[in-house]
Each structure stands twice: as C-alpha cells, then as structure tokens.
Coordinates of C-alpha atoms and ligand atoms in Angstrom, one line a residue:
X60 CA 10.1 24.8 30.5
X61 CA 6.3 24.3 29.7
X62 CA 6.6 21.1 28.2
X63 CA 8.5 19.7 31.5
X64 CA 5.8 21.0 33.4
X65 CA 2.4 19.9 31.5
X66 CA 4.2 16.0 31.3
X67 CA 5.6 16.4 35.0
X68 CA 2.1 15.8 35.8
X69 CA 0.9 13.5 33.3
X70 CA 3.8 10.8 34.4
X71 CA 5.6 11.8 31.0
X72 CA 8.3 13.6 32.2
X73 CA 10.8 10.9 31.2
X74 CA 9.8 10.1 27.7
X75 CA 9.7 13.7 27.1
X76 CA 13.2 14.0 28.0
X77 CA 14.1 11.4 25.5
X78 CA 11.8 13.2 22.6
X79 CA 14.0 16.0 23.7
X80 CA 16.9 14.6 23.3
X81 CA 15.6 12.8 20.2
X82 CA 16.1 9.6 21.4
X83 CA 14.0 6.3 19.9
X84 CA 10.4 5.7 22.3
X85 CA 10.1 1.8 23.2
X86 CA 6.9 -0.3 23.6
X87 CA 6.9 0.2 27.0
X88 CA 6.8 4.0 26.5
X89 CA 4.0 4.2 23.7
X90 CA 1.9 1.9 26.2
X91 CA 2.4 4.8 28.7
X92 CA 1.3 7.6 25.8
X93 CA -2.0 5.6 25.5
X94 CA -2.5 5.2 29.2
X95 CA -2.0 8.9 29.7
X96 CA -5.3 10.8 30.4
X97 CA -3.5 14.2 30.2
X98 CA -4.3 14.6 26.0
X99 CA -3.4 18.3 26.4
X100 CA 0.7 16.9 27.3
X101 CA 0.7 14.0 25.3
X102 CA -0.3 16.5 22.1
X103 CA 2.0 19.0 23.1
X104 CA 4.9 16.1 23.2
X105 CA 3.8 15.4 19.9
X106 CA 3.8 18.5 18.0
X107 CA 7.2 19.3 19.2
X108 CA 8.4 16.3 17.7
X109 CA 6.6 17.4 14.5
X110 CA 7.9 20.8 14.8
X111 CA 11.8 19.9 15.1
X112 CA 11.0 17.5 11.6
X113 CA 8.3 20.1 9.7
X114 CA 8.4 23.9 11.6
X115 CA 5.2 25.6 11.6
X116 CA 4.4 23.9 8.1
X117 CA 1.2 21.8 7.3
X118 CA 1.0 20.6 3.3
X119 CA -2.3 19.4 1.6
X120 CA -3.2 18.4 -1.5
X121 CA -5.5 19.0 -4.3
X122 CA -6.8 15.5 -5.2
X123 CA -9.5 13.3 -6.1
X124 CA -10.7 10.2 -4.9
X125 CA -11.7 7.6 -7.7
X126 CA -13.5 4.6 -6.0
X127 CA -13.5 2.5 -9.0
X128 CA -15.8 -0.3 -8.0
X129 CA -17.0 -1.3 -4.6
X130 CA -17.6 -5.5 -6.2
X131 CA -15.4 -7.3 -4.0
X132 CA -14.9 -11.2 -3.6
X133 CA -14.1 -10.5 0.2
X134 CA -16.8 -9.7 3.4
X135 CA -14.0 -7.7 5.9
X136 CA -15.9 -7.4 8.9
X137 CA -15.5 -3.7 9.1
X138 CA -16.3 -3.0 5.7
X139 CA -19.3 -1.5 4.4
X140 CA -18.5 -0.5 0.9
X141 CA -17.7 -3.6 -0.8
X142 CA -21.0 -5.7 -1.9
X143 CA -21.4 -8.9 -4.4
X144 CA -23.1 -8.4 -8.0
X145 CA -26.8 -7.6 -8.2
X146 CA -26.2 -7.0 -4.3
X147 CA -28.2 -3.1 -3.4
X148 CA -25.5 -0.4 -3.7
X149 CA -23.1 -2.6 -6.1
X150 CA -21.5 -0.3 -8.8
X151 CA -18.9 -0.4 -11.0
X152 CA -17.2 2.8 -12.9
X153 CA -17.1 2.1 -16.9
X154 CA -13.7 3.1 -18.6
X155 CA -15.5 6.3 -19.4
X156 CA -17.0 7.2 -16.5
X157 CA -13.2 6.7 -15.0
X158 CA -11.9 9.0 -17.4
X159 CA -14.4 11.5 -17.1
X160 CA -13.8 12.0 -13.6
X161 CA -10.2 12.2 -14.3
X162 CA -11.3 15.3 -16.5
X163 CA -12.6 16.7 -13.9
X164 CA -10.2 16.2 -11.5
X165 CA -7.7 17.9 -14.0
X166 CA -10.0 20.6 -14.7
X167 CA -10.6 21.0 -11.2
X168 CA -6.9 21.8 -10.9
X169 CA -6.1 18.3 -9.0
X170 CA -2.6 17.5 -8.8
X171 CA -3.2 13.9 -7.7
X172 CA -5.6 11.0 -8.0
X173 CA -6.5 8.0 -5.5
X174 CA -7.4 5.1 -6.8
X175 CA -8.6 2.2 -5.3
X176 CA -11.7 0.0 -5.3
X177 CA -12.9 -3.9 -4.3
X178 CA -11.3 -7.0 -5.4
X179 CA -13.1 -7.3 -8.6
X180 CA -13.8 -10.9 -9.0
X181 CA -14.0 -10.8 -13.1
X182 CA -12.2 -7.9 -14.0
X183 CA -9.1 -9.4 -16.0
X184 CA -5.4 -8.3 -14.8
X185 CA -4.7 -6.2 -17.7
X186 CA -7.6 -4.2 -17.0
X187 CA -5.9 -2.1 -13.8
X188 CA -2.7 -1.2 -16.0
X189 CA -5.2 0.0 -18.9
X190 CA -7.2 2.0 -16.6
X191 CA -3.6 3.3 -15.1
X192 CA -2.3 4.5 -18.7
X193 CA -6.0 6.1 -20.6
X194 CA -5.5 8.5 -17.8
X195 CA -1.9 9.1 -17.6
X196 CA -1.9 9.6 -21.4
X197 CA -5.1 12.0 -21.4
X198 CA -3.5 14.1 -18.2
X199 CA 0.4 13.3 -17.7
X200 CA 0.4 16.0 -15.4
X201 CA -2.0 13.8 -12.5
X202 CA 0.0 11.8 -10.4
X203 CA -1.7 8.3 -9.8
X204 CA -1.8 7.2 -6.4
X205 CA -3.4 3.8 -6.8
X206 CA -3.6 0.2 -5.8
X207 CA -3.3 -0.8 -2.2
X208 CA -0.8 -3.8 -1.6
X209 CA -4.3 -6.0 -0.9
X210 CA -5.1 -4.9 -4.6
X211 CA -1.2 -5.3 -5.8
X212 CA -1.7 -9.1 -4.1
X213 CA -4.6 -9.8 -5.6
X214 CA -3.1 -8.7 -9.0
X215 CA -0.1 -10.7 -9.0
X216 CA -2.4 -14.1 -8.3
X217 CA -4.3 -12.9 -10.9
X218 CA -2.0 -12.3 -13.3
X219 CA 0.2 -15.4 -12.3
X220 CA 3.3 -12.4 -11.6
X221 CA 5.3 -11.6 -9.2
X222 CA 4.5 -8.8 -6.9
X223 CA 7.7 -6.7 -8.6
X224 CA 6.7 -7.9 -11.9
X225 CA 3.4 -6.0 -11.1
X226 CA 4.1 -3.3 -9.9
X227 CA 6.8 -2.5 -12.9
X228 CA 4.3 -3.3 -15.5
X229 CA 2.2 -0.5 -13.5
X230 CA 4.8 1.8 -13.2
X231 CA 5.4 1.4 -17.1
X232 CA 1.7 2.4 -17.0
X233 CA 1.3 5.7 -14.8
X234 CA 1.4 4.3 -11.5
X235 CA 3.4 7.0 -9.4
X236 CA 3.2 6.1 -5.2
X237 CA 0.7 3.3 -3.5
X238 CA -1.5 4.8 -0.9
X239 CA -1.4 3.1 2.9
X240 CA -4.4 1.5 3.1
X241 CA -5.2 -2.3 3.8
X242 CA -2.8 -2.5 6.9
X243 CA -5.9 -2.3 9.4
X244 CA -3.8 -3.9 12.8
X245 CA -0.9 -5.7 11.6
X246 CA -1.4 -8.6 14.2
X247 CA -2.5 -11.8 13.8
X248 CA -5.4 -11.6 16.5
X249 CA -7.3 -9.0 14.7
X250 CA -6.5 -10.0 11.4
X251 CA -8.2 -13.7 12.0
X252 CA -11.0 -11.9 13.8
X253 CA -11.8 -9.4 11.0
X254 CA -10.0 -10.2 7.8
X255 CA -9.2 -13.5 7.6
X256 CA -9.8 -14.4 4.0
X257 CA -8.1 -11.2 3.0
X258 CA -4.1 -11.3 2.9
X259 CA -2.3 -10.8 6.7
X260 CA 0.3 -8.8 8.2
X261 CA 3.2 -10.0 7.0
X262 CA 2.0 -10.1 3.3
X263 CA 1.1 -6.6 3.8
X264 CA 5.0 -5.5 4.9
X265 CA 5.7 -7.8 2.3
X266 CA 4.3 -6.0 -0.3
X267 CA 5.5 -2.6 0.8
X268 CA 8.9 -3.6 0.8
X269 CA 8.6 -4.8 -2.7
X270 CA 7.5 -1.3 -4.0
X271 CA 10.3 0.5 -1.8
X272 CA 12.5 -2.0 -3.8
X273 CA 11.2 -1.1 -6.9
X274 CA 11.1 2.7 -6.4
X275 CA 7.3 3.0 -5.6
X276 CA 7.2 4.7 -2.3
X277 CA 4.3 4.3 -0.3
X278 CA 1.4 5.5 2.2
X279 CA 0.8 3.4 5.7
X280 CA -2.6 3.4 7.4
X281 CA -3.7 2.0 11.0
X282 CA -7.2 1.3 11.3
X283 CA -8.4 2.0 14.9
X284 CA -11.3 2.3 17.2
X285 CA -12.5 -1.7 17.1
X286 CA -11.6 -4.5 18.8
X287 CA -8.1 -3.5 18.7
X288 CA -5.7 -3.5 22.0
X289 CA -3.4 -0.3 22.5
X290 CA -0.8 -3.4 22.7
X291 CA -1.3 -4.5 19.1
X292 CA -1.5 -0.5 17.6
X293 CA 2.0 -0.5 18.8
X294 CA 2.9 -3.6 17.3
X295 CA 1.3 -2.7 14.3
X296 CA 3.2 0.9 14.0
X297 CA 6.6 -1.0 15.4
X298 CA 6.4 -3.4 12.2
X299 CA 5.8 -0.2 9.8
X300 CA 9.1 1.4 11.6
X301 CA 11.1 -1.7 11.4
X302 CA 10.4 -1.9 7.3
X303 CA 11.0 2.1 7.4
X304 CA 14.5 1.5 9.0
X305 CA 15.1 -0.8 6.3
X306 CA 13.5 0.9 3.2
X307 CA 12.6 4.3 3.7
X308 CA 9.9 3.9 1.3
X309 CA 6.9 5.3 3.6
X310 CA 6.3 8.7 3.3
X311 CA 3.3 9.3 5.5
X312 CA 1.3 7.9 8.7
X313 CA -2.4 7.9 8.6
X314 CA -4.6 6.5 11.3
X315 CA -8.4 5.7 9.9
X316 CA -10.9 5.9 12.3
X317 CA -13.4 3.6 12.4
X318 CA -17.0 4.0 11.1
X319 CA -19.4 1.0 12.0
X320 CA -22.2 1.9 10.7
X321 CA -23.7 -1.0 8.0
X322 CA -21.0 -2.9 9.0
X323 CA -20.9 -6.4 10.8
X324 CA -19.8 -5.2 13.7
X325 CA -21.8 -1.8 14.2
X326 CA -22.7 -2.6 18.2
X327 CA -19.2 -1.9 18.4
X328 CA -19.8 2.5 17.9
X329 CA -17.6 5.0 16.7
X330 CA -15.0 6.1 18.4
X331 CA -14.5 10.3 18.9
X332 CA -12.0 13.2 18.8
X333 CA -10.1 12.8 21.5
X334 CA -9.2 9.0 20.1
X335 CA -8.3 10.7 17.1
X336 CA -6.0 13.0 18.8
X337 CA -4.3 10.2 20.3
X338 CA -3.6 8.1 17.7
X339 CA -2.1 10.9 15.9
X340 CA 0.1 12.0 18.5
X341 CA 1.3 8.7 19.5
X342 CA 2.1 7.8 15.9
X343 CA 3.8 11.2 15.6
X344 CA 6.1 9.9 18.6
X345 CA 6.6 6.6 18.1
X346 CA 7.2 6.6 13.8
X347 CA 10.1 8.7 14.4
X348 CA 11.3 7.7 10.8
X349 CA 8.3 8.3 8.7
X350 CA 8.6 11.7 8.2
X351 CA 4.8 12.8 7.5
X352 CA 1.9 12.1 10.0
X353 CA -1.5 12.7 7.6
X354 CA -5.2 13.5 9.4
X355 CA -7.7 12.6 6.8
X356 CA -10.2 14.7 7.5
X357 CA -13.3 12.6 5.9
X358 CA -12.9 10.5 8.8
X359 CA -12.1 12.5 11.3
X360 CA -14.4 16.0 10.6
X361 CA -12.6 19.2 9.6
X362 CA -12.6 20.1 13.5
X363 CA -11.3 17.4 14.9
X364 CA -9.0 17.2 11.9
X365 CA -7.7 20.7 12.5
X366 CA -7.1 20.1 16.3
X367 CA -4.9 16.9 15.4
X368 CA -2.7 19.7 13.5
X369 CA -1.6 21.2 16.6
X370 CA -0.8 17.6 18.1
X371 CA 1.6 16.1 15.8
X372 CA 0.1 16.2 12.3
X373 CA 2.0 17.9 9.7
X374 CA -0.4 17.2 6.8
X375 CA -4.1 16.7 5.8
X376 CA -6.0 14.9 2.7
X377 CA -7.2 16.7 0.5
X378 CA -10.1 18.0 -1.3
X379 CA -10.9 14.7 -2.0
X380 CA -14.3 15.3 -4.3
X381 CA -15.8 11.8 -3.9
X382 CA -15.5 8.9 -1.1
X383 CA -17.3 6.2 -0.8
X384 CA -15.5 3.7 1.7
X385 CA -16.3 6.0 5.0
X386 CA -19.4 6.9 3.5
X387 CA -20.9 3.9 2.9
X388 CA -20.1 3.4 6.6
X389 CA -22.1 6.3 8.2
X390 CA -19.8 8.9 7.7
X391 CA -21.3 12.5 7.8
X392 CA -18.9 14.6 6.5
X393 CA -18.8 16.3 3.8
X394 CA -17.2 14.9 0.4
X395 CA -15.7 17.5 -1.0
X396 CA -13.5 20.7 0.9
X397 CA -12.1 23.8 -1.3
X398 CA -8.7 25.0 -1.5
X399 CA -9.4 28.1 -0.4
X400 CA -11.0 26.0 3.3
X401 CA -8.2 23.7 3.8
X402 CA -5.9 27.0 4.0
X403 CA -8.1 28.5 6.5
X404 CA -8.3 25.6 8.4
X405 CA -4.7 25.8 8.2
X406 CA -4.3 28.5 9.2
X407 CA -6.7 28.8 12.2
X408 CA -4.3 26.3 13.7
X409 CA -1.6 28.7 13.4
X410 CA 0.2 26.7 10.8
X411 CA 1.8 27.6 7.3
X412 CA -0.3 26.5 4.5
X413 CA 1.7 24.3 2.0
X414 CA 0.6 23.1 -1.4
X415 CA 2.0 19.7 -2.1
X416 CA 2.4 16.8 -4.7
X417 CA 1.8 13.7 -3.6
X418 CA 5.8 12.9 -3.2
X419 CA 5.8 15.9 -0.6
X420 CA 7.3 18.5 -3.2
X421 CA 6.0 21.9 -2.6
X422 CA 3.8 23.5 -5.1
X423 CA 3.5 26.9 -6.1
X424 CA 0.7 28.9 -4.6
X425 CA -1.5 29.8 -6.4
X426 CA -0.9 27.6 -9.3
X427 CA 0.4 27.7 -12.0
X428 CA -2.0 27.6 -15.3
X429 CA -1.9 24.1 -17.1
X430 CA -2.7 23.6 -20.8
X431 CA -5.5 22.9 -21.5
X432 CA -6.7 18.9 -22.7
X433 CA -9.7 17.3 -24.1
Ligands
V47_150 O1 -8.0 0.0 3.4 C1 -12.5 0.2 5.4 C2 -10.3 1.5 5.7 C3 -9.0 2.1 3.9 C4 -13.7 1.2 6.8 O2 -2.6 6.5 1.5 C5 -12.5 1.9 6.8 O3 -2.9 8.7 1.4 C6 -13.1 3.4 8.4 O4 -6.4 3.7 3.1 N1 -14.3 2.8 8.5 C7 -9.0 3.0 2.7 N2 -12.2 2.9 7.5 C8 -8.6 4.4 2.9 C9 -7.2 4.6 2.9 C10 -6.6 6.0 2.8 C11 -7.4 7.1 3.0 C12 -6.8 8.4 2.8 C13 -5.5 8.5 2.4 C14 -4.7 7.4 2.2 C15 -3.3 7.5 1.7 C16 -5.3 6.1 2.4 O5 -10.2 2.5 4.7 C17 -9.1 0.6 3.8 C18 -9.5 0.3 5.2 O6 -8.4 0.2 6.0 N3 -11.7 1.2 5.9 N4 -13.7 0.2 6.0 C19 -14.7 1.8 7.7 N5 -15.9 1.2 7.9
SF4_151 FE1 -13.1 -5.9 0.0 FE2 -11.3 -4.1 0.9 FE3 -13.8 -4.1 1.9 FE4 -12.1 -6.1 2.5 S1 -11.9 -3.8 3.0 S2 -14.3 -6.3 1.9 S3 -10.9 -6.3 0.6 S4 -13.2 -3.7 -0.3

C-alpha cells in the first residue's frame, strides 16, 4: 500500500499503522513526526487522517477581519501591532467607523466577522458588549466571532465579573464563537520569555473551558517558528486535546506562523513553507479530537496555504478584507482574496470547495440573496 511504503522509509511505518487503525499518537510519536525529514510521508500520513474525518472536502468562509484597536497596555515580545497612545501607528476604530465596516462586510456578502484588538487601557467594560450588539442589531444575519480569552480575561478584571458572567452578558449581546488566538506555546518557558505580563497557559485553558461551559465554542491557535522547542508544541497541542476530551468545545486547529519583522525579537527570521506544512500535519495527527485543522492563509501565502490542503488541512480563512496583526509584522500578502480565488485554490488541490459558517454548517453555493439594511 503507498502509504506503508513512503513511511517505511521515513521510520514512520509504526505510527502509520496506528493512524490506520485510528489509534491515539503519544508524545513520543509526535516527537518522531517532527524529527522526520521525509515531509512528502509525514503529509501524506496526515491527509489520510483528514480524509477518514472530512473526504475530499475543504470549507472556507466569507468573513471580515475587524481590528478594532491596536492600543494595548501589554509589550508581547512577538508582537508588532499593539503600540501605546500618541505612539506612530497607534489607532483606534470609532463606533462608526466599526459599524461602517460591518456594512461592508454585510454588503460584501460576509457571513462572519472577527473581532479582536489590544488591551485597551481606557476603554470602559461595557464598551465591548455595546460594540458586540450596534452590529448584531444593524446585521443579525453576521455571526460575531470576537474576543480572544486574553480579551475575555482582561474583561472580567475590568468589569470586576466572572469569566462566565462575561461571556453571558456577551452572548446576550451578539457574541456567537471566540476565535483561537492568545494561546502562543502553552508552556511556561516560553510564556515567561515572551509574554510574561500577559495571562499564562493555564488561564488560557481556563478560559476556554469556561466558554465550552457556557455554550461558546471556540477556535485554538499555536504560534510557531520562535524560540519554541518541538517538545513544548506538543505540550501545547496535548493541553488543547486534554480540554477537548473534556469539552468538545474546539472546533478548529490553527498554527500562526511567525512574522518577526518590527518585533523585539526580529534576529530571530521567519520561518518557511515547509515549517508550515509540518505544523499542520502534525496537528492534523496528533488533535485527533478537534475535528477541523484551519491554514490561514495571510500567514502562510495562498501557495503554501493551498499545499498544506493536501497535508492535513481541511479548511482555510477566509476573505478576510483587512489584517493588521501579521501585517504590521512584515507580512506581504495580500489582505483581501475573492470567493471566486479561494474556490480555485480549492480546487487546484483537488479538493471539494465548501461554503461554511463559522460553526462549520454548510452554506449554499452561490448564496442566497439577503435583504437588504441600511
Ligand atoms: O493572538 C501576534 C498572533 C494571533 C504575531 O480563531 C502573531 O479563526 C504572527 O488568533 N506573527 C491573532 N502571529 C490571530 C488569530 C487568528 C487568526 C485567524 C483565525 C483565527 C480563528 C485566529 O496572532 C494572536 C497571536 O497569537 N500574533 N503577533 C506575529 N508577529
Ligand atoms: Fe497586546 Fe495581544 Fe500584542 Fe500582546 S499580542 S502586546 S496582548 S495586542
């Protein structure tokens, strides 16, 4: 059988055995999938994982990214978008200027919106919820993706609320999932070597499991391509299994690749396609509970994005519109991809197309007309 004889040679012969016979990969094993030079067996491992959970099908969606405001009272060392006030390149969205991107996004034909921004130092806590419900109300039919669980955090000290309490008072106000991001390498090496004054790994699994337990089901990210160990990535994406086991809150895997530029710790570089690959395929293998593994293509490029589809990725993000995180960071993709391109790219991979919400319902393609709103 070809996939006995690619991972004969790459020493993987045994853990594809147990992928075959759907059994659970260890530490041990994943430590084996990064050592691996043979990318070509590894990928192959992985997409026929992601084939016995998705077939042939790849979803997308239609969305829009609203960076709200890039203020932020903490210096992560591999951040470039977040500045202090009066700092160059410091912005903040006005209510309007919110909503009118919302418009757009509805106009556009978006089916989702991504919210998330700094840690605004003076905006009050009833501000988020308010900014939550004058777009739900205007456009009922976007689904809000918003609020990391560093944001939801933040929030509840704000607010002087429990995490729940939070995230009800959201829900009440629009909020319909929680995207993945914030978990950068759930250890506690990397976290007091990069983002020590932000909130750690536990508080992060913390957090999640609060929203699975109030309904909000969530992304999970893994920021790679620092000064991470291959040890510590499978940590991190053992920890997000564990809470999956026990929730099964996460819908989606996404790793983030690096971008140093303007950062702290630029001397470090950027990381390429082949990395990119990896950490897909391996998260494919090992997250054998989390039943969608997202590339995001604004990190990644459309090509390198599009290969990762044949290695374990059932699902990419999104037309997107506007970013400013990776961009701020050096990032020279584009912004913005049509429909009509993420299909092809699609489909170039020899992969079924699949409009999507953001809860992983399938949409109707092409859409359905909407009503018209102001
Ligand atoms: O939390 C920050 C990361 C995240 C950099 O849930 C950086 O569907 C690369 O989480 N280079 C935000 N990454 C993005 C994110 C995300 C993106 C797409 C989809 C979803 C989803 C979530 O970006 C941050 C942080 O981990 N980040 N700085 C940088 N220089
Ligand atoms: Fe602020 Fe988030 Fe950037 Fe950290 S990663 S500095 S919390 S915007």
């Amino acid at each position: 059988m070809p996939l006995e004889v690619l991972t004969d040679k790459s020493g993987l012969l045994e853990i594809s055995r147990k992928v075959e016979r759907g059994e659970r990969l260890t530490a041990d094993d994943g430590m084996a999938l990064y050592k691996t030079p043979n990318v070509a067996a590894l990928s192959q491992l992985a997409d026929f994982a992601n084939q016995r959970l998705n077939g042939l099908r790849v979803g997308y969606n239609v969305n829009r990214h609203i960076n709200y405001s890039n203020v932020c009272k903490l210096s992560c060392m591999f951040c470039a978008y977040a500045k202090k006030h009066g700092e160059d390149g410091a912005y903040e969205f006005s209510m309007d200027e919110i909503i009118a991107r919302a418009k757009e996004a509805y106009d556009g034909g978006a089916d989702e919106i991504h919210i998330v921004g700094g840690l605004q130092p003076d905006y009050p806590w009833e501000y988020y919820p308010a900014m939550l419900r004058a777009i739900k109300t205007r456009y009922p039919e976007l689904h809000l993706k918003a609020f990391t669980a560093v944001e939801i955090d933040y929030f509840a000290n704000l607010a002087g609320k429990t995490h729940a309490e939070v995230l009800h008072e959201l829900v009440d106000a629009g909020l319909g999932s929680m995207p993945g991001g914030g978990a950068e390498i759930l250890t506690d090496r990397v976290w007091s070597k990069l983002y020590r004054d932000k909130m750690g790994p536990d508080m992060w699994i913390k957090v999640h499991r609060i929203a699975h337990q109030c309904g909000v089901r969530s992304n999970s990210t893994m920021l790679h391509g620092h000064i991470e160990r291959d040890d510590e990535k499978i940590t991190h994406m053992l920890r997000i299994r564990e809470l999956q086991d026990e929730t099964g809150g996460f819908m989606t895997f996404i790793p983030l690749r690096f971008h140093p530029e303007n950062t702290p710790i630029q001397k470090l570089g950027i990381v390429h396609g082949v990395s990119s690959v990896r950490e897909i395929a391996i998260g494919r293998l090992l997250l054998d509970n989390v039943p969608h593994v997202k590339t995001y293509w604004i990190m990644t490029s459309l090509e390198v994005a599009q290969i990762c589809l044949t290695a374990g990725a059932d699902d990419i993000d999104g037309t997107v519109v506007e970013e400013k995180i990776t961009h701020m960071a050096g990032a020279k993709t584009p912004e913005h991809v049509s429909e009509a391109d993420l299909r092809r790219v699609i489909e170039e991979a020899g992969r079924t197309p699949v409009r999507r919400d953001t809860l992983y319902n399938e949409l109707p393609y092409p859409p359905k007309p909407r009503p018209q709103r102001a």
